[in-house]
Coordinates of C-alpha atoms and ligand atoms in Angstrom, one line a residue:
M1 CA 22.8 -29.8 -3.5
D2 CA 24.0 -27.0 -5.7
S3 CA 25.7 -29.4 -8.1
Q4 CA 22.3 -31.1 -8.7
P5 CA 21.2 -30.2 -12.2
L6 CA 17.8 -28.9 -11.2
L7 CA 17.6 -26.0 -13.6
G8 CA 15.3 -26.7 -16.5
R9 CA 13.9 -29.8 -14.8
T10 CA 10.4 -30.4 -13.7
V11 CA 10.0 -31.4 -10.1
S12 CA 6.5 -32.7 -9.2
H13 CA 4.5 -30.2 -11.3
Y14 CA 7.0 -27.3 -10.9
R15 CA 9.2 -26.4 -13.8
I16 CA 12.4 -24.9 -12.5
V17 CA 13.5 -21.8 -14.5
E18 CA 16.0 -19.9 -12.5
K19 CA 18.2 -20.0 -9.3
L20 CA 17.2 -17.1 -7.0
G21 CA 19.8 -17.6 -4.3
G22 CA 21.1 -19.9 -1.6
G23 CA 21.8 -19.6 2.1
G24 CA 22.7 -21.8 5.0
M25 CA 19.3 -23.6 4.7
G26 CA 19.3 -24.6 1.1
V27 CA 18.9 -23.3 -2.4
V28 CA 16.0 -21.3 -3.8
Y29 CA 14.7 -21.5 -7.3
R30 CA 12.0 -19.7 -9.3
A31 CA 9.7 -22.2 -10.9
E32 CA 6.4 -22.3 -12.9
D33 CA 3.6 -24.2 -11.3
D34 CA 2.2 -25.9 -14.4
R35 CA -1.1 -26.8 -12.6
L36 CA -2.1 -23.4 -11.4
G37 CA -0.1 -21.5 -14.1
R38 CA 1.7 -19.2 -11.7
S39 CA 5.3 -18.5 -10.7
V40 CA 6.5 -19.8 -7.3
A41 CA 9.7 -20.1 -5.4
L42 CA 11.0 -23.5 -4.3
K43 CA 13.4 -23.8 -1.4
F44 CA 15.2 -27.2 -1.2
L45 CA 16.5 -28.0 2.2
P46 CA 20.0 -29.4 2.9
P47 CA 20.5 -33.2 2.6
D48 CA 21.5 -33.6 6.3
L49 CA 18.1 -32.4 7.3
A50 CA 16.4 -34.8 4.9
R51 CA 18.3 -37.8 6.3
D52 CA 17.1 -37.3 9.8
R53 CA 13.5 -38.6 10.3
Q54 CA 12.9 -36.6 13.5
S55 CA 14.0 -33.3 11.8
L56 CA 11.9 -34.1 8.8
E57 CA 8.8 -34.5 10.9
R58 CA 9.6 -31.3 12.7
F59 CA 10.1 -29.6 9.4
Q60 CA 6.7 -30.7 8.3
R61 CA 5.1 -29.5 11.5
E62 CA 6.8 -26.1 11.3
A63 CA 6.0 -25.7 7.6
R64 CA 2.3 -26.5 8.4
A65 CA 2.3 -23.8 11.2
A66 CA 4.1 -21.3 8.9
S67 CA 1.6 -21.9 6.1
A68 CA -1.2 -21.0 8.5
L69 CA 0.3 -17.5 8.7
N70 CA -1.9 -15.4 6.4
H71 CA -0.4 -11.9 6.5
P72 CA 0.6 -9.4 3.8
N73 CA 4.0 -9.0 5.4
I74 CA 4.8 -12.7 5.6
C75 CA 5.9 -14.7 2.6
T76 CA 3.1 -17.2 2.0
V77 CA 4.0 -20.9 2.1
Y78 CA 1.8 -22.8 -0.4
D79 CA 3.0 -26.4 0.0
I80 CA 5.7 -28.7 1.1
D81 CA 6.8 -31.6 -1.0
E82 CA 9.7 -34.0 -1.6
F83 CA 11.8 -34.8 -4.6
D84 CA 14.4 -37.6 -4.7
G85 CA 14.1 -37.7 -0.9
Q86 CA 14.8 -34.0 -0.7
P87 CA 12.1 -31.9 1.0
F88 CA 11.2 -28.6 -0.4
I89 CA 8.9 -25.7 0.4
V90 CA 6.8 -24.1 -2.3
M91 CA 6.2 -20.4 -1.5
E92 CA 5.2 -17.1 -3.0
V93 CA 7.9 -15.7 -5.3
M94 CA 8.8 -12.1 -4.5
E95 CA 10.2 -9.4 -6.8
G96 CA 12.6 -7.0 -5.2
R97 CA 15.6 -7.6 -3.0
T98 CA 16.4 -8.6 0.5
L99 CA 16.9 -6.0 3.2
R100 CA 20.6 -7.1 3.4
D101 CA 21.0 -5.9 -0.2
S102 CA 18.8 -2.8 0.4
I103 CA 21.0 -1.7 3.3
D104 CA 24.3 -2.5 1.5
G105 CA 26.4 -0.6 4.2
K106 CA 24.3 2.6 4.1
P107 CA 21.5 3.9 6.3
I108 CA 17.9 3.6 5.0
K109 CA 15.9 6.8 5.0
T110 CA 14.1 7.1 8.3
A111 CA 10.6 7.5 6.9
F112 CA 11.0 4.3 4.9
L113 CA 12.8 2.5 7.7
V114 CA 9.8 3.3 10.1
E115 CA 7.4 2.1 7.4
L116 CA 9.2 -1.2 7.0
A117 CA 9.7 -1.6 10.7
I118 CA 5.9 -1.2 11.4
Q119 CA 5.2 -3.9 8.8
V120 CA 7.7 -6.4 10.2
A121 CA 6.5 -5.8 13.7
D122 CA 3.0 -6.5 12.5
A123 CA 4.1 -9.7 10.9
L124 CA 5.7 -10.8 14.1
Q125 CA 2.7 -9.9 16.1
T126 CA 0.6 -12.2 14.0
A127 CA 3.1 -15.1 14.3
H128 CA 3.7 -14.6 18.0
A129 CA -0.1 -14.7 18.6
K130 CA -0.1 -18.2 17.0
G131 CA 2.8 -19.2 19.2
I132 CA 5.4 -19.1 16.4
V133 CA 8.8 -17.6 17.2
H134 CA 10.8 -16.9 14.1
R135 CA 14.3 -17.4 15.7
D136 CA 16.3 -16.2 12.6
I137 CA 15.2 -12.6 12.1
K138 CA 18.0 -11.0 10.0
P139 CA 18.2 -8.7 6.9
A140 CA 18.6 -11.7 4.6
N141 CA 15.2 -13.1 5.8
I142 CA 13.3 -9.8 5.2
F143 CA 12.5 -9.0 1.7
V144 CA 11.6 -5.6 0.4
T145 CA 9.4 -5.9 -2.6
Q146 CA 9.4 -3.5 -5.6
R147 CA 6.3 -1.8 -4.2
G148 CA 8.2 -1.0 -1.0
Q149 CA 6.5 -3.7 1.1
A150 CA 8.4 -5.8 3.7
K151 CA 7.9 -9.6 3.7
V152 CA 9.3 -11.9 6.3
L153 CA 10.7 -15.2 5.1
D154 CA 11.6 -18.6 6.6
F155 CA 9.2 -18.7 9.6
G156 CA 9.9 -21.8 11.6
L157 CA 12.9 -23.0 9.7
A158 CA 15.5 -22.0 12.3
K159 CA 13.9 -24.3 14.8
V160 CA 14.1 -27.2 12.4
S161 CA 17.6 -26.5 11.5
A162 CA 18.6 -26.2 15.2
S163 CA 17.0 -29.6 15.8
A164 CA 18.9 -31.1 12.9
H165 CA 22.2 -29.8 14.3
A166 CA 21.4 -30.8 17.8
S167 CA 20.8 -34.3 16.7
G168 CA 24.0 -34.1 14.7
G169 CA 25.9 -33.4 17.9
A170 CA 26.1 -29.5 17.8
A171 CA 26.7 -27.9 21.2
A172 CA 23.7 -25.6 21.6
A173 CA 20.1 -26.8 21.2
E174 CA 18.5 -23.7 19.8
L175 CA 20.9 -22.2 17.3
P176 CA 19.7 -21.0 14.0
T177 CA 20.9 -21.7 10.5
L178 CA 24.5 -22.8 10.7
G179 CA 25.7 -24.8 7.7
P180 CA 26.6 -28.5 8.2
G181 CA 30.0 -28.9 9.8
E182 CA 30.2 -25.2 10.8
D183 CA 31.9 -24.7 14.1
L184 CA 30.1 -22.1 16.3
L185 CA 33.2 -20.7 17.9
T186 CA 35.7 -20.5 15.2
S187 CA 34.2 -20.6 11.7
P188 CA 34.5 -17.3 9.8
G189 CA 32.1 -16.0 7.1
T190 CA 28.5 -17.0 7.0
A191 CA 28.4 -18.3 10.5
I192 CA 29.4 -15.0 11.9
G193 CA 26.8 -13.2 9.7
T194 CA 24.2 -15.6 11.1
V195 CA 25.1 -15.3 14.8
A196 CA 25.2 -11.5 14.7
Y197 CA 21.4 -11.2 15.0
M198 CA 21.0 -13.6 17.8
S199 CA 19.6 -12.5 21.2
P200 CA 21.7 -13.0 24.4
E201 CA 19.4 -15.8 25.5
Q202 CA 19.8 -17.5 22.1
A203 CA 23.6 -17.1 22.3
L204 CA 23.4 -18.8 25.7
G205 CA 21.3 -21.7 24.3
E206 CA 18.4 -20.8 26.7
E207 CA 14.7 -21.4 26.1
L208 CA 13.4 -18.8 23.6
D209 CA 10.2 -16.8 23.5
Q210 CA 8.9 -14.0 21.3
R211 CA 11.2 -11.4 23.0
S212 CA 14.1 -13.1 21.3
D213 CA 12.7 -12.1 17.9
L214 CA 12.2 -8.5 19.1
F215 CA 15.9 -8.3 20.1
S216 CA 16.9 -9.6 16.6
L217 CA 14.6 -7.1 15.0
G218 CA 16.3 -4.4 17.1
V219 CA 19.7 -5.5 15.6
V220 CA 18.1 -5.3 12.2
F221 CA 16.7 -1.7 13.0
Y222 CA 20.2 -0.7 14.1
E223 CA 21.7 -1.8 10.8
M224 CA 18.9 -0.1 8.8
A225 CA 19.5 3.1 10.8
T226 CA 23.3 3.2 10.6
G227 CA 24.4 0.9 7.8
R228 CA 26.5 -1.0 10.3
Q229 CA 26.0 -4.2 12.3
A230 CA 25.3 -3.6 16.0
F231 CA 27.5 -6.6 17.1
S232 CA 30.5 -7.6 15.1
G233 CA 33.8 -9.4 15.6
A234 CA 36.4 -11.5 13.8
T235 CA 35.1 -14.8 15.2
S236 CA 31.7 -16.0 16.3
A237 CA 33.1 -16.0 19.9
A238 CA 33.9 -12.3 19.6
V239 CA 30.4 -11.6 18.2
F240 CA 28.8 -13.5 21.1
D241 CA 30.9 -11.5 23.6
S242 CA 29.6 -8.3 22.0
I243 CA 26.0 -9.5 22.1
L244 CA 26.3 -10.6 25.8
N245 CA 28.5 -7.9 27.2
K246 CA 28.9 -4.8 25.1
A247 CA 26.7 -1.8 24.1
P248 CA 26.8 -1.0 20.4
V249 CA 28.0 2.5 19.3
A250 CA 25.1 4.9 19.8
P251 CA 23.2 4.9 16.5
V252 CA 23.0 8.7 16.4
R253 CA 26.8 8.9 16.3
L254 CA 26.8 6.9 13.1
N255 CA 23.8 8.7 11.6
P256 CA 23.4 12.2 13.1
E257 CA 20.0 12.7 11.4
L258 CA 18.4 9.9 13.3
P259 CA 15.4 11.1 15.4
A260 CA 16.0 10.7 19.1
E261 CA 12.8 8.7 19.5
L262 CA 13.9 6.1 16.9
E263 CA 17.2 5.7 18.8
R264 CA 15.2 5.1 22.0
I265 CA 13.1 2.5 20.2
I266 CA 16.3 0.7 18.9
N267 CA 17.9 0.8 22.4
K268 CA 14.8 -0.6 24.1
S269 CA 14.7 -3.4 21.5
L270 CA 18.4 -4.1 22.3
E271 CA 18.1 -4.5 26.0
K272 CA 20.2 -7.5 26.9
D273 CA 17.9 -8.4 29.8
R274 CA 14.7 -9.6 28.1
K275 CA 12.6 -8.3 31.0
L276 CA 13.6 -4.8 30.2
R277 CA 13.1 -5.1 26.4
Y278 CA 9.8 -4.6 24.5
Q279 CA 7.6 -7.5 25.8
T280 CA 5.4 -7.7 22.7
A281 CA 5.6 -6.9 19.0
S282 CA 2.5 -4.8 19.4
D283 CA 4.1 -2.5 22.0
L284 CA 7.0 -2.0 19.6
Q285 CA 4.6 -1.4 16.8
S286 CA 2.7 1.3 18.8
D287 CA 5.9 3.2 19.5
L288 CA 6.8 3.1 15.8
Q289 CA 3.3 4.2 14.8
R290 CA 3.5 7.1 17.2
L291 CA 6.8 8.1 15.7
K292 CA 5.4 7.9 12.2
R293 CA 2.4 10.0 13.2
D294 CA 4.5 12.7 14.9
S295 CA 7.0 13.0 12.0
E296 CA 4.2 13.0 9.4
S297 CA 2.5 15.8 11.2
S298 CA 5.7 17.8 11.4
R299 CA 6.3 17.1 7.6
T300 CA 2.8 18.3 6.8
A301 CA 3.4 21.3 9.0
A302 CA 6.5 22.0 6.9
V303 CA 4.7 21.7 3.6
S304 CA 1.7 23.9 4.8
A305 CA 4.0 26.5 6.4
A306 CA 5.8 26.7 3.1
A307 CA 2.6 26.8 1.1
T308 CA 1.2 29.6 3.3
A309 CA 4.4 31.5 2.7
A310 CA 4.0 30.9 -1.0
S311 CA 0.4 31.9 -1.2
S312 CA 0.9 35.1 0.7
A313 CA 3.9 36.0 -1.5
S314 CA 2.7 34.4 -4.7
I315 CA 1.4 37.2 -6.9
P316 CA 3.9 40.0 -6.1
A317 CA 6.8 37.7 -5.6
V318 CA 9.1 37.7 -8.6
P319 CA 12.2 35.5 -8.0
G320 CA 15.2 37.7 -7.3
R321 CA 13.2 40.4 -5.6
M322 CA 12.3 38.5 -2.5
P323 CA 14.5 39.4 0.5
F324 CA 16.9 36.7 1.6
M325 CA 16.2 35.9 5.2
A326 CA 17.4 33.0 7.4
G327 CA 14.7 30.3 7.3
A328 CA 12.9 31.8 4.3
I329 CA 14.4 29.5 1.7
G330 CA 11.2 27.4 1.6
A331 CA 9.1 30.6 1.0
I332 CA 11.4 31.6 -1.9
V333 CA 11.1 28.3 -3.8
L334 CA 7.4 28.1 -3.1
A335 CA 7.2 31.7 -4.2
A336 CA 8.8 30.4 -7.4
V337 CA 6.0 27.8 -7.5
G338 CA 3.5 30.6 -6.9
F339 CA 5.1 32.7 -9.6
A340 CA 4.9 29.9 -12.1
G341 CA 1.3 29.2 -11.0
Y342 CA 0.5 32.9 -11.4
K343 CA 2.1 33.0 -14.9
S344 CA 0.3 29.9 -16.0
G345 CA -3.1 30.6 -14.5
W346 CA -2.8 28.2 -11.4
F347 CA -4.8 30.7 -9.4
E348 CA -7.5 31.3 -12.0
S349 CA -10.8 29.6 -11.7
R350 CA -10.7 26.1 -13.2
K351 CA -12.0 25.6 -16.7
P352 CA -13.6 22.3 -17.5
Y353 CA -11.4 20.1 -19.7
T354 CA -12.5 18.0 -22.6
Q355 CA -11.4 14.4 -23.0
A356 CA -9.4 15.3 -26.2
E357 CA -7.0 17.5 -24.1
L358 CA -5.8 14.6 -21.9
N359 CA -2.4 13.2 -22.9
P360 CA -1.1 10.8 -20.3
A361 CA 2.7 10.9 -19.7
Q362 CA 5.0 9.9 -16.9
V363 CA 6.4 13.0 -15.3
T364 CA 8.2 11.8 -12.1
T365 CA 10.6 8.8 -11.7
N366 CA 10.5 8.4 -7.9
S367 CA 11.2 5.0 -6.5
A368 CA 9.0 3.0 -4.1
E369 CA 11.4 4.1 -1.3
D370 CA 10.8 7.7 -2.0
P371 CA 7.3 8.1 -3.3
V372 CA 5.7 11.4 -4.4
F373 CA 3.2 12.2 -1.6
T374 CA 1.6 15.3 -3.0
A375 CA 1.6 17.0 -6.5
A376 CA -0.2 19.6 -8.5
I377 CA 0.0 20.4 -12.1
S378 CA -0.6 23.9 -13.6
P379 CA -3.7 24.3 -15.6
D380 CA -1.7 24.9 -18.8
G381 CA 0.2 21.6 -18.2
K382 CA 3.5 23.4 -18.2
Y383 CA 4.6 23.0 -14.6
L384 CA 4.5 20.3 -12.1
A385 CA 5.0 21.0 -8.4
F386 CA 5.5 17.9 -6.2
A387 CA 6.9 16.9 -2.8
D388 CA 8.7 13.7 -1.8
L389 CA 10.9 12.7 1.1
E390 CA 13.7 14.8 -0.4
G391 CA 11.8 18.1 -0.5
L392 CA 9.7 20.3 -2.8
H393 CA 10.3 20.3 -6.6
L394 CA 9.1 22.4 -9.5
K395 CA 9.4 20.8 -12.8
T396 CA 9.0 22.3 -16.3
V397 CA 7.2 19.5 -18.0
T398 CA 8.4 20.1 -21.5
S399 CA 12.1 20.5 -20.8
G400 CA 12.2 18.2 -17.7
E401 CA 14.2 20.9 -15.9
T402 CA 13.6 20.7 -12.1
Q403 CA 14.3 23.1 -9.3
S404 CA 14.4 21.5 -5.9
L405 CA 14.3 22.7 -2.3
P406 CA 15.3 20.2 0.4
I407 CA 12.9 20.2 3.4
P408 CA 14.5 22.3 6.1
N409 CA 16.2 20.1 8.8
E410 CA 14.1 21.2 11.6
F411 CA 11.0 19.8 9.8
C412 CA 12.8 16.8 8.3
F413 CA 12.1 13.3 9.3
R414 CA 15.5 11.8 8.5
Ligands
ATP501 P1 19.1 -18.9 5.6 O1 19.3 -20.2 5.0 O2 19.8 -18.7 6.9 O3 17.7 -18.4 5.5 P2 19.4 -16.9 3.6 O4 18.2 -16.2 4.1 O5 20.6 -16.0 3.2 O6 19.9 -17.9 4.6 P3 17.7 -18.3 1.8 O7 16.6 -18.2 2.7 O8 18.0 -19.7 1.3 O9 19.1 -17.7 2.3 O10 17.4 -17.4 0.5 C1 18.4 -17.2 -0.4 C2 18.1 -16.1 -1.3 O11 17.0 -16.5 -2.2 C3 17.5 -14.9 -0.5 O12 18.5 -14.1 -0.1 C4 16.6 -14.2 -1.6 O13 17.5 -13.4 -2.4 C5 16.2 -15.4 -2.4 N1 14.8 -15.8 -2.1 C6 14.5 -16.6 -1.0 N2 13.2 -16.8 -1.0 C7 12.6 -16.1 -2.0 C8 11.3 -15.9 -2.5 N3 10.2 -16.5 -1.9 N4 11.1 -15.1 -3.6 C9 12.2 -14.5 -4.2 N5 13.5 -14.7 -3.8 C10 13.7 -15.5 -2.7
MG502 MG1 16.5 -17.2 4.5

């Protein structure tokens, strides 16, 4: 498949411009849809799938079901087609990177983790309500767009692949994307990566329902929270043994800053007995929403406590004179903000500005993962005070010099 010279060719009315990647289920290209004049992604399925009539029909059924999933956190399937006897999916092309690349062995900041988790749970809720179980939830199948939005990929494909392998003589009936010829018990590399997110019932080849996806999502949460896989091993058999019989290292031991409630949510998702797990994506989502609300209110409390300290100390506080007390660091930096504000007329009544005074300029360079959530600029335009997930910052606009104060741990979300 890979050797096929598709780059630069036009397939149906799609002009293939770039290879985006390739996994166990085929190769993905960026293409231009010449009819609608938009960019799309084409995913070609492996030839063994294409050869089997029954699998092909199943693929078409699954693709039809997946294309009915209209959700902002699900990669939209536009069409399915065939080229040279090879079926392909036409889907929304996304800019960003997969969650596998975003994690890259390091924990994701908790606030962002919870945000993404809520979005993925929402996507699953919609799919499950339509009777679609994903069966291959893993970091490589969750995309994080440049705007910090999660998009779930490859709905329905694992089922098709499983059927192709089953009809090709593979042992288990419901296994996800193993490449052709890959042996479940011994093959190293990609097969191990793929089985690591399977639920116990999936590992045992049992009938699957929506709770299987919630377990796999728990494995993904664990990795987002710790940077490490929950279940690992040198062979697929060792990974299965871990999934079926072992408890992973407590997430908080790998990331001491993890909120206890998030650890509880991860553990509940990872219950080996599906009756003890989250039963629905919406239950999981409610717990995540509650965690988000509680931590946002403690963050707001942190900012307003610091702001109160700053306003009460603003006019007389000259940096250097303020007494150093435990727990008063926030007050000091905000006193500095207050001082800057005092010097530059922040606290004076606002004068109307004329249009000619406006001079747009980019003053912060935060990423989508760490957005600025509140900011104020001094009336003379010299100072910018802003807050993001890292803490509070005071920037001198002309020099770019920034003084920062991390949010104190007791208020901090991560
Ligand atoms: P599997 O075959 O088990 O799904 P995988 O998820 O690693 O394995 P693919 O789904 O084939 O592999 O995707 C390969 C890569 O192509 C992805 O990791 C991603 O980087 C890229 N990709 C896939 N779909 C899109 C898309 N719609 N837009 C942009 N990039 C994509
Ligand atoms: Mg995939």
